[in-house]
């Protein structure tokens, strides 16, 4: 195996990608936060809330969602009242002539990542925020009920005032208001509650839109890096799959050549070593069979000379046995020669190959025809594929008297089918007949039973081309041999 380059370990590459992704996402988040202006909160003034309570009709505030009024049987508790909350309740009570004790306010400002900090002037009136620590913004001390207490959402003056950056049109007024989501309920004499709250909306708030923007930008920035890393990680796996397929077709295929991380290089080296061991194993076994078959010819020749002195009735039987042994040896040598011969792959048209084999069989008196011949081109060894088709046609003529051939395509596979009208094969032997020297025909006459290597050669050649061969008994009688080869 040639090593084109050894990269960083896969662990370090994955760690680097994760780290780079986190850094990129944080940088984008920081850029969005510091570039875009903070989203203003939704404001609901005391006068707008009281108008909704008095009329019972929806009211559209100037700086928030529509206020709706509903009747409910229960109202959750809003917790202890801070000075601002108590002041706001008192203002609502005075406006609608209800005791503050019958008013309950539940506030929810949601996530506070993007809540604007307000500055407020001191308000000089009893119970207001003019006392010590009376800063009126939601981020000031006056926005809490005490040290460590919950955040309050009540402000007694709208700021920033006119003229400052971010100010809203219109004059500023000393009017209490509440920002964010809330529920304000007034207990009725029958125990029920009249509740005013902002109309629920399925739209995204400003801070939610910014979070989504950060997410989208982070994905766009990281997606190319993730794609490159995934492709770099998948390439060796794809190469391993292709190399394994080549190894199944030809143990003498070129070794796997990869570059990448240390883990990939180690796996490629192990794969190439395995391929080399398999190749040597197959070659050693094949060479041993060829050597045995070749060496048997010498004693057979001596036996042929020695039987000349035997009686005629014995000589004929011994000569037949010797002829059969020589035929088996010749078939074994041919099998070894075909399996060890280097394959020469070229473009081949299967219909023409089948028609030429059938025509040659018909010229010698065989009942061979081609019923279907689609023009399908594959890449293969012409000599090996011709022998594959010849063996199938000869078997059909020998055992089934006729041979009918077809070539068609099925998906990405080319199909060669040879039918005959013979007795078929017992189902238990449909796969065993592909074993070398196995003969389904019980007689030991090689004229009728053959040597037992024809179908073994067919399967070996089909699998060497990345395909396979199967046998099946046809319902109407006879046998069908089906060869599948990749297009």
CSV table of C-alpha atoms in Angstrom, one decimal:
chain,number,residue,atom,x,y,z
A,1,UNK,CA,0.0,0.0,0.0
A,2,UNK,CA,1.3,3.4,-0.9
A,3,UNK,CA,0.8,6.0,1.8
A,4,UNK,CA,-0.1,9.3,0.2
A,5,UNK,CA,-0.2,11.2,3.5
A,6,UNK,CA,-0.9,10.7,7.1
A,7,UNK,CA,-3.2,13.3,8.7
A,8,UNK,CA,-4.1,14.1,12.3
A,9,UNK,CA,-5.9,11.4,14.3
A,10,UNK,CA,-9.6,11.3,13.8
A,11,UNK,CA,-10.2,12.1,17.5
A,12,UNK,CA,-8.2,15.4,17.1
A,13,UNK,CA,-10.1,16.2,13.9
A,14,UNK,CA,-13.5,15.7,15.6
A,15,UNK,CA,-12.4,17.7,18.7
A,16,UNK,CA,-11.2,20.5,16.4
A,17,UNK,CA,-14.5,20.7,14.5
A,18,UNK,CA,-16.5,20.8,17.8
A,19,UNK,CA,-14.3,23.5,19.2
A,20,UNK,CA,-14.4,25.5,16.0
A,21,UNK,CA,-18.2,25.2,15.9
A,22,UNK,CA,-18.7,26.4,19.4
A,23,UNK,CA,-16.3,29.4,18.9
A,24,UNK,CA,-18.0,30.3,15.6
A,25,UNK,CA,-21.5,30.2,17.2
A,26,UNK,CA,-20.4,32.3,20.2
A,27,UNK,CA,-18.7,34.9,17.9
A,28,UNK,CA,-21.9,35.2,15.8
A,29,UNK,CA,-24.0,35.6,18.9
A,30,UNK,CA,-21.8,38.3,20.2
A,31,UNK,CA,-21.8,40.1,16.9
A,32,UNK,CA,-25.6,40.0,16.7
A,33,UNK,CA,-26.0,41.2,20.3
A,34,UNK,CA,-23.6,44.1,19.9
A,35,UNK,CA,-24.7,45.1,16.4
A,36,UNK,CA,-28.5,45.2,16.7
A,37,UNK,CA,-30.2,47.6,19.0
A,38,UNK,CA,-31.9,46.1,22.0
A,39,UNK,CA,-35.6,45.3,21.5
A,40,UNK,CA,-38.0,47.6,23.5
A,41,UNK,CA,-40.4,45.9,25.9
A,42,UNK,CA,-44.2,46.0,25.5
A,43,UNK,CA,-45.6,48.7,27.7
A,44,UNK,CA,-49.1,48.8,29.2
A,45,UNK,CA,-50.2,52.1,30.9
A,46,UNK,CA,-52.5,52.2,33.9
A,47,UNK,CA,-55.1,54.3,31.9
A,48,UNK,CA,-55.2,51.6,29.2
A,49,UNK,CA,-55.7,48.8,31.7
A,50,UNK,CA,-58.5,50.7,33.5
A,51,UNK,CA,-60.2,51.5,30.3
A,52,UNK,CA,-60.4,47.8,29.4
A,53,UNK,CA,-61.7,47.0,32.9
A,54,UNK,CA,-64.4,49.6,32.7
A,55,UNK,CA,-65.6,48.9,29.2
A,56,UNK,CA,-65.0,45.1,29.2
A,57,UNK,CA,-63.9,45.5,25.5
A,58,UNK,CA,-60.5,44.9,24.0
A,59,UNK,CA,-58.2,47.9,24.1
A,60,UNK,CA,-55.3,48.5,21.8
A,61,UNK,CA,-52.3,50.0,23.8
A,62,UNK,CA,-49.9,52.3,22.1
A,63,UNK,CA,-46.8,50.1,22.7
A,64,UNK,CA,-48.1,46.6,23.2
A,65,UNK,CA,-50.5,43.9,22.2
A,66,UNK,CA,-54.3,44.3,22.5
A,67,UNK,CA,-55.7,44.0,26.0
A,68,UNK,CA,-58.5,41.6,26.4
A,69,UNK,CA,-61.0,41.1,29.3
A,70,UNK,CA,-62.1,37.6,30.4
A,71,UNK,CA,-64.2,36.2,33.3
A,72,UNK,CA,-62.6,33.4,35.3
A,73,UNK,CA,-63.4,31.5,38.5
A,74,UNK,CA,-59.9,31.4,39.8
A,75,UNK,CA,-56.9,33.7,39.8
A,76,UNK,CA,-53.4,32.7,40.9
A,77,UNK,CA,-51.6,34.6,43.6
A,78,UNK,CA,-49.1,37.3,42.5
A,79,UNK,CA,-47.0,37.0,45.6
A,80,UNK,CA,-46.0,39.7,48.1
A,81,UNK,CA,-46.5,43.3,47.0
A,82,UNK,CA,-43.6,45.5,46.5
A,83,UNK,CA,-44.0,49.3,46.9
A,84,UNK,CA,-44.4,49.7,43.2
A,85,UNK,CA,-46.9,46.9,42.9
A,86,UNK,CA,-48.9,48.3,45.8
A,87,UNK,CA,-48.9,51.7,44.2
A,88,UNK,CA,-50.0,50.3,40.9
A,89,UNK,CA,-52.9,48.4,42.6
A,90,UNK,CA,-53.9,51.5,44.4
A,91,UNK,CA,-54.0,53.5,41.1
A,92,UNK,CA,-56.2,50.8,39.5
A,93,UNK,CA,-58.4,50.7,42.6
A,94,UNK,CA,-58.9,54.5,42.5
A,95,UNK,CA,-59.6,54.4,38.8
A,96,UNK,CA,-62.3,51.8,38.9
A,97,UNK,CA,-63.5,52.5,42.5
A,98,UNK,CA,-62.4,49.1,43.9
A,99,UNK,CA,-60.4,48.3,47.1
A,100,UNK,CA,-56.8,47.4,46.3
A,101,UNK,CA,-57.2,44.2,48.4
A,102,UNK,CA,-59.6,42.8,45.7
A,103,UNK,CA,-57.0,43.3,42.9
A,104,UNK,CA,-54.4,40.6,42.1
A,105,UNK,CA,-51.5,41.0,39.6
A,106,UNK,CA,-49.4,38.2,38.2
A,107,UNK,CA,-46.4,39.3,36.1
A,108,UNK,CA,-44.2,37.3,33.8
A,109,UNK,CA,-41.4,39.1,31.9
A,110,UNK,CA,-40.0,35.9,30.5
A,111,UNK,CA,-36.3,35.6,29.6
A,112,UNK,CA,-34.4,38.8,30.5
A,113,UNK,CA,-31.5,38.6,28.1
A,114,UNK,CA,-32.7,41.5,26.0
A,115,UNK,CA,-34.7,43.5,28.5
A,116,UNK,CA,-33.9,47.2,28.2
A,117,UNK,CA,-32.6,49.0,31.2
A,118,UNK,CA,-34.5,52.2,31.9
A,119,UNK,CA,-33.3,55.3,33.8
A,120,UNK,CA,-35.9,57.2,35.9
A,121,UNK,CA,-36.1,60.5,37.7
A,122,UNK,CA,-37.1,60.5,41.3
A,123,UNK,CA,-40.8,61.0,41.8
A,124,UNK,CA,-41.5,63.2,44.8
A,125,UNK,CA,-44.7,61.9,46.3
A,126,UNK,CA,-45.6,59.5,49.2
A,127,UNK,CA,-45.3,55.8,48.4
A,128,UNK,CA,-43.5,56.6,45.1
A,129,UNK,CA,-40.0,55.8,44.1
A,130,UNK,CA,-38.6,59.1,45.3
A,131,UNK,CA,-37.1,57.6,48.5
A,132,UNK,CA,-33.7,56.1,48.8
A,133,UNK,CA,-33.0,53.5,46.3
A,134,UNK,CA,-36.0,54.6,44.2
A,135,UNK,CA,-34.4,54.1,40.8
A,136,UNK,CA,-37.4,53.5,38.5
A,137,UNK,CA,-36.0,51.2,35.7
A,138,UNK,CA,-36.5,47.5,35.7
A,139,UNK,CA,-32.8,47.1,36.2
A,140,UNK,CA,-32.6,49.5,39.2
A,141,UNK,CA,-32.9,48.8,42.8
A,142,UNK,CA,-36.5,50.1,42.9
A,143,UNK,CA,-37.5,47.3,40.6
A,144,UNK,CA,-37.1,44.7,43.4
A,145,UNK,CA,-39.2,44.0,46.4
A,146,UNK,CA,-36.1,43.6,48.5
A,147,UNK,CA,-32.6,42.2,48.5
A,148,UNK,CA,-32.7,39.1,46.4
A,149,UNK,CA,-36.4,39.6,45.8
A,150,UNK,CA,-38.3,39.1,42.5
A,151,UNK,CA,-38.0,41.6,39.7
A,152,UNK,CA,-40.8,44.1,39.5
A,153,UNK,CA,-42.3,45.2,36.3
A,154,UNK,CA,-43.8,48.5,37.4
A,155,UNK,CA,-42.4,51.9,36.4
A,156,UNK,CA,-43.9,55.3,37.5
A,157,UNK,CA,-42.6,57.3,34.6
A,158,UNK,CA,-42.0,56.5,30.9
A,159,UNK,CA,-38.3,57.0,29.9
A,160,UNK,CA,-36.2,57.8,28.1
A,161,UNK,CA,-37.8,61.3,27.8
A,162,UNK,CA,-38.4,63.0,24.4
A,163,UNK,CA,-35.2,64.0,22.6
A,164,UNK,CA,-33.1,61.0,23.9
A,165,UNK,CA,-32.2,58.1,21.7
A,166,UNK,CA,-34.9,55.5,21.6
A,167,UNK,CA,-37.7,57.9,22.9
A,168,UNK,CA,-41.2,57.3,21.6
A,169,UNK,CA,-43.2,60.0,20.0
A,170,UNK,CA,-45.3,62.2,22.3
A,171,UNK,CA,-44.7,63.8,25.6
A,172,UNK,CA,-43.6,61.8,28.6
A,173,UNK,CA,-46.2,61.6,31.4
A,174,UNK,CA,-46.0,60.8,35.1
A,175,UNK,CA,-48.2,57.7,34.6
A,176,UNK,CA,-47.5,54.3,36.0
A,177,UNK,CA,-47.3,51.4,33.5
A,178,UNK,CA,-46.3,47.8,33.4
A,179,UNK,CA,-44.2,46.0,30.8
A,180,UNK,CA,-44.1,42.4,29.7
A,181,UNK,CA,-46.8,39.8,30.1
A,182,UNK,CA,-49.1,40.1,33.1
A,183,UNK,CA,-52.6,39.2,34.3
A,184,UNK,CA,-54.5,41.7,36.4
A,185,UNK,CA,-57.7,40.4,38.1
A,186,UNK,CA,-60.4,42.1,40.0
A,187,UNK,CA,-62.4,39.9,42.4
A,188,UNK,CA,-66.2,40.3,42.0
A,189,UNK,CA,-68.8,40.1,44.7
A,190,UNK,CA,-69.8,36.5,43.6
A,191,UNK,CA,-66.2,35.3,44.0
A,192,UNK,CA,-65.4,35.3,40.3
A,193,UNK,CA,-62.6,37.3,38.7
A,194,UNK,CA,-62.5,39.8,35.8
A,195,UNK,CA,-59.1,39.4,34.3
A,196,UNK,CA,-57.4,41.7,31.8
A,197,UNK,CA,-54.2,40.6,30.0
A,198,UNK,CA,-52.4,41.0,26.7
A,199,UNK,CA,-53.9,39.0,23.9
A,200,UNK,CA,-51.9,35.7,23.5
A,201,UNK,CA,-49.9,35.8,20.3
A,202,UNK,CA,-48.2,33.0,18.3
A,203,UNK,CA,-45.7,35.5,16.8
A,204,UNK,CA,-42.1,35.6,17.9
A,205,UNK,CA,-41.1,38.4,20.3
A,206,UNK,CA,-38.1,40.5,19.4
A,207,UNK,CA,-35.7,38.6,21.7
A,208,UNK,CA,-37.0,35.3,20.2
A,209,UNK,CA,-36.4,36.5,16.7
A,210,UNK,CA,-32.8,37.4,17.7
A,211,UNK,CA,-32.2,34.0,19.1
A,212,UNK,CA,-33.5,32.4,15.9
A,213,UNK,CA,-31.3,34.8,13.9
A,214,UNK,CA,-28.3,33.7,15.9
A,215,UNK,CA,-29.2,30.0,15.4
A,216,UNK,CA,-29.6,30.5,11.6
A,217,UNK,CA,-26.4,32.4,11.2
A,218,UNK,CA,-24.5,29.8,13.3
A,219,UNK,CA,-25.9,27.0,11.2
A,220,UNK,CA,-24.9,28.8,8.0
A,221,UNK,CA,-21.4,29.4,9.2
A,222,UNK,CA,-20.9,25.9,10.6
A,223,UNK,CA,-22.6,23.9,7.8
A,224,UNK,CA,-19.7,24.1,5.3
A,225,UNK,CA,-17.3,23.0,7.9
A,226,UNK,CA,-19.5,20.1,9.0
A,227,UNK,CA,-20.0,19.1,5.3
A,228,UNK,CA,-16.3,19.1,4.7
A,229,UNK,CA,-15.7,17.0,7.8
A,230,UNK,CA,-18.5,14.6,7.0
A,231,UNK,CA,-17.2,14.1,3.5
A,232,UNK,CA,-13.6,13.6,4.7
A,233,UNK,CA,-14.9,11.0,7.2
A,234,UNK,CA,-17.1,9.2,4.6
A,235,UNK,CA,-14.5,9.0,1.8
A,236,UNK,CA,-12.4,6.2,3.5
A,237,UNK,CA,-15.6,4.2,4.3
A,238,UNK,CA,-16.7,4.4,0.7
A,239,UNK,CA,-13.3,3.4,-0.4
A,240,UNK,CA,-13.3,0.4,2.0
A,241,UNK,CA,-16.7,-0.7,0.6
A,242,UNK,CA,-15.5,-0.5,-3.0
A,243,UNK,CA,-12.2,-2.4,-2.1
A,244,UNK,CA,-14.2,-5.1,-0.4
A,245,UNK,CA,-16.4,-5.5,-3.5
A,246,UNK,CA,-13.3,-5.7,-5.7
A,247,UNK,CA,-11.8,-8.3,-3.4
A,248,UNK,CA,-14.9,-10.4,-3.6
A,249,UNK,CA,-14.6,-10.4,-7.4
A,250,UNK,CA,-10.9,-10.7,-7.7
A,251,UNK,CA,-8.4,-11.6,-4.9
A,252,UNK,CA,-5.7,-10.2,-7.1
A,253,UNK,CA,-7.2,-6.7,-7.2
A,254,UNK,CA,-5.0,-3.7,-6.6
A,255,UNK,CA,-4.3,-2.9,-2.9
A,256,UNK,CA,-6.3,-0.2,-1.2
A,257,UNK,CA,-4.7,3.2,-1.4
A,258,UNK,CA,-5.8,5.8,1.1
A,259,UNK,CA,-4.7,9.0,2.8
A,260,UNK,CA,-6.1,10.4,6.0
A,261,UNK,CA,-6.0,10.1,9.7
A,262,UNK,CA,-3.8,7.5,11.5
A,263,UNK,CA,-6.9,5.4,12.2
A,264,UNK,CA,-7.8,5.2,8.5
A,265,UNK,CA,-4.2,4.4,7.5
A,266,UNK,CA,-4.0,1.6,10.1
A,267,UNK,CA,-7.4,0.1,8.8
A,268,UNK,CA,-6.2,0.4,5.2
A,269,UNK,CA,-2.9,-1.4,6.0
A,270,UNK,CA,-4.8,-4.2,7.8
A,271,UNK,CA,-7.2,-4.6,4.9
A,272,UNK,CA,-4.3,-4.8,2.4
A,273,UNK,CA,-2.6,-7.4,4.6
A,274,UNK,CA,-5.8,-9.5,4.7
A,275,UNK,CA,-6.2,-9.2,0.9
A,276,UNK,CA,-2.6,-10.4,0.4
A,277,UNK,CA,-3.1,-13.4,2.7
A,278,UNK,CA,-6.3,-14.4,0.9
A,279,UNK,CA,-4.6,-14.1,-2.4
A,280,UNK,CA,-1.8,-16.3,-1.3
A,281,UNK,CA,-4.2,-18.8,0.2
A,282,UNK,CA,-6.3,-19.1,-3.0
A,283,UNK,CA,-3.2,-19.3,-5.2
A,284,UNK,CA,-1.6,-22.0,-3.0
A,285,UNK,CA,-4.8,-24.1,-3.0
A,286,UNK,CA,-5.3,-23.7,-6.7
A,287,UNK,CA,-1.6,-24.5,-7.4
A,288,UNK,CA,-1.8,-27.6,-5.2
A,289,UNK,CA,-4.8,-28.9,-7.1
A,290,UNK,CA,-3.1,-28.2,-10.5
A,291,UNK,CA,0.1,-29.9,-9.3
A,292,UNK,CA,-1.7,-33.0,-8.1
A,293,UNK,CA,-3.8,-33.3,-11.3
A,294,UNK,CA,-0.6,-32.8,-13.4
A,295,UNK,CA,1.4,-35.4,-11.5
A,296,UNK,CA,-1.4,-38.0,-11.8
A,297,UNK,CA,-1.0,-38.1,-15.6
A,298,UNK,CA,2.4,-40.0,-15.3
A,299,UNK,CA,1.1,-43.0,-13.3
A,300,UNK,CA,-2.0,-43.1,-15.5
A,301,UNK,CA,0.2,-43.3,-18.6
A,302,UNK,CA,2.2,-46.2,-17.0
A,303,UNK,CA,-1.1,-48.0,-16.2
A,304,UNK,CA,-2.2,-47.7,-19.8
A,305,UNK,CA,0.9,-49.5,-21.0
A,306,UNK,CA,0.7,-52.2,-18.4
A,307,UNK,CA,-2.9,-53.1,-19.1
A,308,UNK,CA,-1.9,-54.2,-22.6
A,309,UNK,CA,-0.8,-57.6,-21.1
A,310,UNK,CA,-4.1,-58.2,-19.4
A,311,UNK,CA,-7.0,-60.3,-20.8
A,312,UNK,CA,-9.3,-58.5,-23.2
A,313,UNK,CA,-12.3,-58.6,-20.9
A,314,UNK,CA,-10.4,-56.9,-18.1
A,315,UNK,CA,-8.5,-54.6,-20.4
A,316,UNK,CA,-11.6,-52.9,-21.7
A,317,UNK,CA,-12.9,-52.1,-18.2
A,318,UNK,CA,-9.5,-50.8,-17.0
A,319,UNK,CA,-9.1,-48.6,-20.1
A,320,UNK,CA,-12.5,-47.0,-19.5
A,321,UNK,CA,-11.6,-46.2,-15.9
A,322,UNK,CA,-8.3,-44.7,-17.0
A,323,UNK,CA,-10.1,-42.6,-19.7
A,324,UNK,CA,-12.5,-41.3,-17.1
A,325,UNK,CA,-9.6,-40.4,-14.7
A,326,UNK,CA,-7.8,-38.6,-17.5
A,327,UNK,CA,-10.9,-36.7,-18.4
A,328,UNK,CA,-11.3,-35.6,-14.7
A,329,UNK,CA,-7.7,-34.6,-14.6
A,330,UNK,CA,-8.0,-32.6,-17.8
A,331,UNK,CA,-11.1,-30.9,-16.4
A,332,UNK,CA,-9.4,-30.1,-13.1
A,333,UNK,CA,-6.4,-28.6,-15.0
A,334,UNK,CA,-8.7,-26.5,-17.2
A,335,UNK,CA,-10.5,-25.3,-14.0
A,336,UNK,CA,-7.2,-24.3,-12.4
A,337,UNK,CA,-6.1,-22.6,-15.6
A,338,UNK,CA,-9.3,-20.6,-15.9
A,339,UNK,CA,-9.3,-19.4,-12.3
A,340,UNK,CA,-5.7,-18.4,-12.3
A,341,UNK,CA,-5.6,-16.7,-15.7
A,342,UNK,CA,-5.4,-12.9,-15.3
A,343,UNK,CA,-8.8,-11.3,-16.2
A,344,UNK,CA,-8.9,-8.9,-19.1
A,345,UNK,CA,-12.0,-6.7,-18.7
A,346,UNK,CA,-13.5,-5.0,-21.8
A,347,UNK,CA,-16.9,-3.7,-22.9
A,348,UNK,CA,-19.1,-6.7,-23.9
A,349,UNK,CA,-22.6,-6.9,-25.4
A,350,UNK,CA,-24.3,-9.9,-23.8
A,351,UNK,CA,-27.0,-10.4,-26.5
A,352,UNK,CA,-24.4,-10.9,-29.2
A,353,UNK,CA,-22.5,-13.3,-26.9
A,354,UNK,CA,-25.5,-15.4,-26.3
A,355,UNK,CA,-26.6,-15.5,-29.9
A,356,UNK,CA,-23.1,-16.6,-31.0
A,357,UNK,CA,-23.0,-19.5,-28.5
A,358,UNK,CA,-26.6,-20.6,-29.4
A,359,UNK,CA,-25.7,-20.4,-33.2
A,360,UNK,CA,-22.7,-22.7,-32.6
A,361,UNK,CA,-24.8,-25.2,-30.7
A,362,UNK,CA,-27.5,-25.2,-33.4
A,363,UNK,CA,-24.9,-25.9,-36.1
A,364,UNK,CA,-24.0,-29.1,-34.3
A,365,UNK,CA,-27.6,-30.3,-34.2
A,366,UNK,CA,-28.7,-28.9,-30.8
A,367,UNK,CA,-32.2,-27.5,-30.3
A,368,UNK,CA,-30.9,-24.1,-29.1
A,369,UNK,CA,-32.8,-20.8,-29.6
A,370,UNK,CA,-32.7,-17.2,-28.3
A,371,UNK,CA,-36.2,-16.0,-27.2
A,372,UNK,CA,-35.2,-12.5,-26.0
A,373,UNK,CA,-32.1,-10.5,-26.5
A,374,UNK,CA,-31.9,-6.9,-25.1
A,375,UNK,CA,-28.8,-4.9,-26.0
A,376,UNK,CA,-27.0,-4.7,-22.7
A,377,UNK,CA,-23.3,-3.8,-22.4
A,378,UNK,CA,-21.2,-4.8,-19.4
A,379,UNK,CA,-17.6,-4.7,-18.6
A,380,UNK,CA,-16.2,-8.3,-18.3
A,381,UNK,CA,-13.8,-10.9,-19.5
A,382,UNK,CA,-15.0,-12.1,-22.9
A,383,UNK,CA,-13.3,-15.5,-22.7
A,384,UNK,CA,-14.6,-16.2,-19.2
A,385,UNK,CA,-18.2,-15.1,-19.9
A,386,UNK,CA,-18.3,-17.1,-23.2
A,387,UNK,CA,-17.3,-20.2,-21.3
A,388,UNK,CA,-20.0,-19.4,-18.7
A,389,UNK,CA,-22.7,-19.3,-21.3
A,390,UNK,CA,-21.3,-22.4,-23.2
A,391,UNK,CA,-21.4,-24.5,-20.0
A,392,UNK,CA,-25.1,-23.5,-19.3
A,393,UNK,CA,-26.2,-24.1,-22.9
A,394,UNK,CA,-24.4,-27.5,-23.0
A,395,UNK,CA,-25.9,-28.6,-19.7
A,396,UNK,CA,-29.4,-27.6,-21.0
A,397,UNK,CA,-28.9,-29.6,-24.2
A,398,UNK,CA,-27.4,-32.6,-22.4
A,399,UNK,CA,-30.0,-33.0,-19.6
A,400,UNK,CA,-33.0,-31.1,-21.1
A,401,UNK,CA,-32.7,-31.7,-24.9
A,402,UNK,CA,-33.4,-28.0,-25.7
A,403,UNK,CA,-31.9,-24.7,-24.6
A,404,UNK,CA,-33.8,-21.4,-24.7
A,405,UNK,CA,-31.9,-18.3,-23.9
A,406,UNK,CA,-32.8,-14.8,-22.8
A,407,UNK,CA,-31.0,-11.6,-22.0
A,408,UNK,CA,-32.7,-8.7,-20.2
A,409,UNK,CA,-32.1,-6.0,-17.6
A,410,UNK,CA,-33.5,-5.8,-14.1
A,411,UNK,CA,-32.5,-2.6,-12.3
A,412,UNK,CA,-28.8,-2.3,-12.4
A,413,UNK,CA,-28.3,-6.0,-13.1
A,414,UNK,CA,-28.0,-7.9,-16.4
A,415,UNK,CA,-29.9,-11.2,-16.5
A,416,UNK,CA,-29.0,-14.2,-18.6
A,417,UNK,CA,-31.5,-17.1,-18.4
A,418,UNK,CA,-31.2,-20.6,-20.0
A,419,UNK,CA,-34.2,-22.9,-19.8
A,420,UNK,CA,-34.5,-26.6,-20.7
A,421,UNK,CA,-37.2,-29.2,-20.8
A,422,UNK,CA,-35.4,-31.8,-18.6
A,423,UNK,CA,-36.5,-33.5,-15.4
A,424,UNK,CA,-35.1,-30.7,-13.2
A,425,UNK,CA,-33.1,-31.2,-10.0
A,426,UNK,CA,-34.3,-32.2,-6.6
A,427,UNK,CA,-34.8,-29.0,-4.4
A,428,UNK,CA,-32.2,-30.3,-1.9
A,429,UNK,CA,-29.5,-30.4,-4.6
A,430,UNK,CA,-30.2,-27.0,-6.3
A,431,UNK,CA,-27.2,-25.5,-4.5
A,432,UNK,CA,-25.0,-28.6,-4.1
A,433,UNK,CA,-24.7,-29.0,-7.9
A,434,UNK,CA,-22.4,-26.0,-7.9
A,435,UNK,CA,-19.8,-27.9,-5.7
A,436,UNK,CA,-16.8,-29.1,-7.6
A,437,UNK,CA,-17.0,-32.8,-8.8
A,438,UNK,CA,-20.6,-33.1,-7.5
A,439,UNK,CA,-22.9,-34.8,-10.0
A,440,UNK,CA,-26.6,-35.0,-9.5
A,441,UNK,CA,-26.9,-37.7,-12.2
A,442,UNK,CA,-26.4,-41.0,-10.3
A,443,UNK,CA,-24.6,-42.9,-13.0
A,444,UNK,CA,-20.8,-42.9,-13.2
A,445,UNK,CA,-20.9,-42.6,-16.9
A,446,UNK,CA,-19.2,-39.4,-17.8
A,447,UNK,CA,-21.1,-39.3,-21.1
A,448,UNK,CA,-24.3,-38.8,-19.1
A,449,UNK,CA,-23.2,-37.6,-15.7
A,450,UNK,CA,-20.2,-35.4,-16.7
A,451,UNK,CA,-17.2,-34.6,-14.6
A,452,UNK,CA,-19.0,-32.3,-12.1
A,453,UNK,CA,-17.0,-29.1,-12.8
A,454,UNK,CA,-19.3,-27.3,-15.3
A,455,UNK,CA,-21.6,-25.5,-12.9
A,456,UNK,CA,-18.7,-24.9,-10.4
A,457,UNK,CA,-16.9,-23.0,-13.2
A,458,UNK,CA,-20.1,-21.1,-14.0
A,459,UNK,CA,-20.5,-19.9,-10.4
A,460,UNK,CA,-16.8,-19.1,-10.1
A,461,UNK,CA,-16.9,-17.0,-13.2
A,462,UNK,CA,-20.1,-15.2,-12.3
A,463,UNK,CA,-18.9,-14.3,-8.8
A,464,UNK,CA,-15.6,-13.1,-10.3
A,465,UNK,CA,-17.6,-10.5,-12.2
A,466,UNK,CA,-19.5,-9.4,-9.1
A,467,UNK,CA,-22.6,-11.5,-9.8
A,468,UNK,CA,-24.0,-14.9,-9.1
A,469,UNK,CA,-25.9,-17.8,-10.6
A,470,UNK,CA,-28.9,-19.7,-9.3
A,471,UNK,CA,-31.0,-22.7,-10.5
A,472,UNK,CA,-34.7,-23.1,-10.2
A,473,UNK,CA,-37.2,-25.8,-11.3
A,474,UNK,CA,-39.8,-24.3,-13.6
A,475,UNK,CA,-43.5,-24.9,-12.7
A,476,UNK,CA,-44.2,-26.1,-16.3
A,477,UNK,CA,-41.3,-28.5,-16.1
A,478,UNK,CA,-37.6,-28.2,-16.8
A,479,UNK,CA,-34.8,-26.2,-15.2
A,480,UNK,CA,-33.9,-22.5,-15.4
A,481,UNK,CA,-30.4,-21.2,-14.9
A,482,UNK,CA,-30.3,-17.5,-14.1
A,483,UNK,CA,-27.0,-15.5,-14.1
A,484,UNK,CA,-27.0,-12.0,-12.7
A,485,UNK,CA,-24.2,-9.7,-13.6
A,486,UNK,CA,-23.8,-6.0,-12.6
A,487,UNK,CA,-24.2,-3.5,-15.5
